[in-house]
Amino acid sequence: MTLHQTAADRAQELPGAELGHPFGDDWEVFKVRGKVFMLMTEVPGRPVVILKAEPGEALALREHNSHITPGYHMNKKHWITLEGGDGVDESLVRELVTESYRLVVANLPKAEQPVDPHTYAHGTQAPR
């Protein structure tokens, strides 16, 4: 399965996730309650997935994996860019997409949160 397909499949499983193309057909943008949690595009010709991450976690991921770099066209402290390669398996992609979603949900007003971001993990909790 491809990087984009794995990331899109996971994003579409998340409660309240919606796909849009606000920046044109070359960008797939996934939002929850109007807030972006994942972007997908190609940079030059390489598929990439751009995700939100805790600053400390983002730094650790970048230090330990050459296929994870600062967020492309995003805040470099809070976003990462993921591209396919050694060490980037389906499990990692699914985990990073879920974590990005949880971080965005955690910043929504409680009444708008489709899940409890503190307990939601890997699709095991029912939507609110």
Coordinates of C-alpha atoms in Angstrom, one line a residue:
M1 CA 0.0 0.0 0.0
T2 CA 1.3 3.5 -0.8
L3 CA 2.1 6.2 1.7
H4 CA -0.8 8.4 0.5
Q5 CA -3.3 5.5 0.5
T6 CA -2.3 4.4 4.0
A7 CA -2.6 7.9 5.4
A8 CA -5.9 8.6 3.6
D9 CA -7.4 5.3 4.7
R10 CA -6.5 6.0 8.3
A11 CA -7.8 9.6 8.2
Q12 CA -11.1 8.6 6.7
E13 CA -11.6 6.2 9.6
L14 CA -11.4 9.0 12.2
P15 CA -14.6 10.4 13.6
G16 CA -15.6 13.7 12.0
A17 CA -12.7 13.7 9.4
E18 CA -13.5 15.5 6.1
L19 CA -11.4 15.6 2.9
G20 CA -11.2 18.9 0.9
H21 CA -9.1 20.5 -1.8
P22 CA -8.9 24.2 -0.7
F23 CA -5.5 24.7 -2.3
G24 CA -6.3 22.9 -5.6
D25 CA -6.3 19.4 -6.9
D26 CA -2.7 18.8 -6.0
W27 CA -3.4 19.1 -2.3
E28 CA -5.6 16.7 -0.3
V29 CA -6.5 18.4 3.0
F30 CA -8.1 16.5 5.9
K31 CA -9.9 18.5 8.6
V32 CA -11.8 17.7 11.7
R33 CA -14.5 20.4 12.7
G34 CA -12.8 22.8 10.2
K35 CA -9.3 22.4 11.5
V36 CA -6.5 20.8 9.4
F37 CA -4.8 17.7 10.8
M38 CA -3.3 16.3 7.6
L39 CA -2.2 17.5 4.2
M40 CA -1.0 15.3 1.3
T41 CA 0.8 16.4 -1.9
E42 CA 3.9 15.7 -4.0
V43 CA 7.1 17.6 -3.6
P44 CA 8.8 17.4 -6.6
G45 CA 7.3 14.1 -7.7
R46 CA 7.6 12.5 -4.2
P47 CA 4.5 11.8 -2.2
V48 CA 4.5 13.5 1.2
V49 CA 2.1 13.6 4.1
I50 CA 2.2 16.7 6.4
L51 CA 1.0 16.1 10.0
K52 CA 0.8 17.9 13.3
A53 CA 3.1 16.6 16.1
E54 CA 4.1 17.6 19.6
P55 CA 7.3 19.7 19.3
G56 CA 9.4 17.3 21.3
E57 CA 8.1 14.3 19.5
A58 CA 8.6 16.0 16.1
L59 CA 12.2 16.7 17.0
A60 CA 12.8 13.1 18.1
L61 CA 11.1 11.7 14.9
R62 CA 13.2 13.9 12.7
E63 CA 16.4 12.9 14.5
H64 CA 15.7 9.2 14.2
N65 CA 14.3 9.0 10.7
S66 CA 15.7 10.6 7.6
H67 CA 12.2 10.4 5.9
I68 CA 10.7 12.7 8.5
T69 CA 11.5 16.4 8.0
P70 CA 10.1 19.7 9.2
G71 CA 6.6 20.5 8.0
Y72 CA 6.5 21.6 4.4
H73 CA 5.0 25.1 4.2
M74 CA 3.9 24.8 7.8
N75 CA 5.2 25.8 11.3
K76 CA 8.4 23.8 11.5
K77 CA 8.1 23.3 15.3
H78 CA 4.5 21.8 15.3
W79 CA 4.4 20.0 11.9
I80 CA 6.3 17.2 10.3
T81 CA 6.6 16.0 6.7
L82 CA 6.6 12.3 6.1
E83 CA 7.8 10.6 3.0
G84 CA 8.1 6.9 2.1
G85 CA 11.3 5.0 2.8
D86 CA 13.1 2.8 5.2
G87 CA 11.5 2.8 8.7
V88 CA 8.2 4.3 7.4
D89 CA 5.9 1.4 7.6
E90 CA 2.1 1.3 7.6
S91 CA 1.9 1.1 11.4
L92 CA 4.0 4.3 11.8
V93 CA 1.9 6.2 9.2
R94 CA -1.4 5.2 10.9
E95 CA 0.0 6.1 14.3
L96 CA 1.3 9.6 13.2
V97 CA -2.0 10.3 11.4
T98 CA -4.0 9.4 14.6
E99 CA -1.7 11.5 16.8
S100 CA -2.1 14.5 14.5
Y101 CA -5.8 14.1 14.6
R102 CA -5.8 13.8 18.5
L103 CA -3.7 17.0 18.8
V104 CA -6.1 19.0 16.7
V105 CA -9.2 17.6 18.5
A106 CA -7.6 18.5 21.8
N107 CA -7.6 22.2 20.8
L108 CA -11.3 22.2 19.8
P109 CA -13.9 23.4 22.3
K110 CA -15.0 20.4 24.3
A111 CA -18.6 20.5 22.8
E112 CA -17.1 20.2 19.3
Q113 CA -14.7 17.3 20.0
P114 CA -15.9 14.1 18.2
V115 CA -13.9 12.0 20.6
D116 CA -12.1 12.5 23.9
P117 CA -8.5 13.3 22.7
H118 CA -7.0 12.1 26.0
T119 CA -8.3 8.5 25.7
Y120 CA -8.9 8.1 22.0
A121 CA -6.3 5.8 20.4
H122 CA -6.3 3.7 17.3
G123 CA -10.0 3.9 16.7
T124 CA -11.0 2.0 19.8
Q125 CA -13.3 4.6 21.3
A126 CA -16.8 5.4 20.0
P127 CA -17.5 8.9 18.8
R128 CA -19.2 11.3 21.3

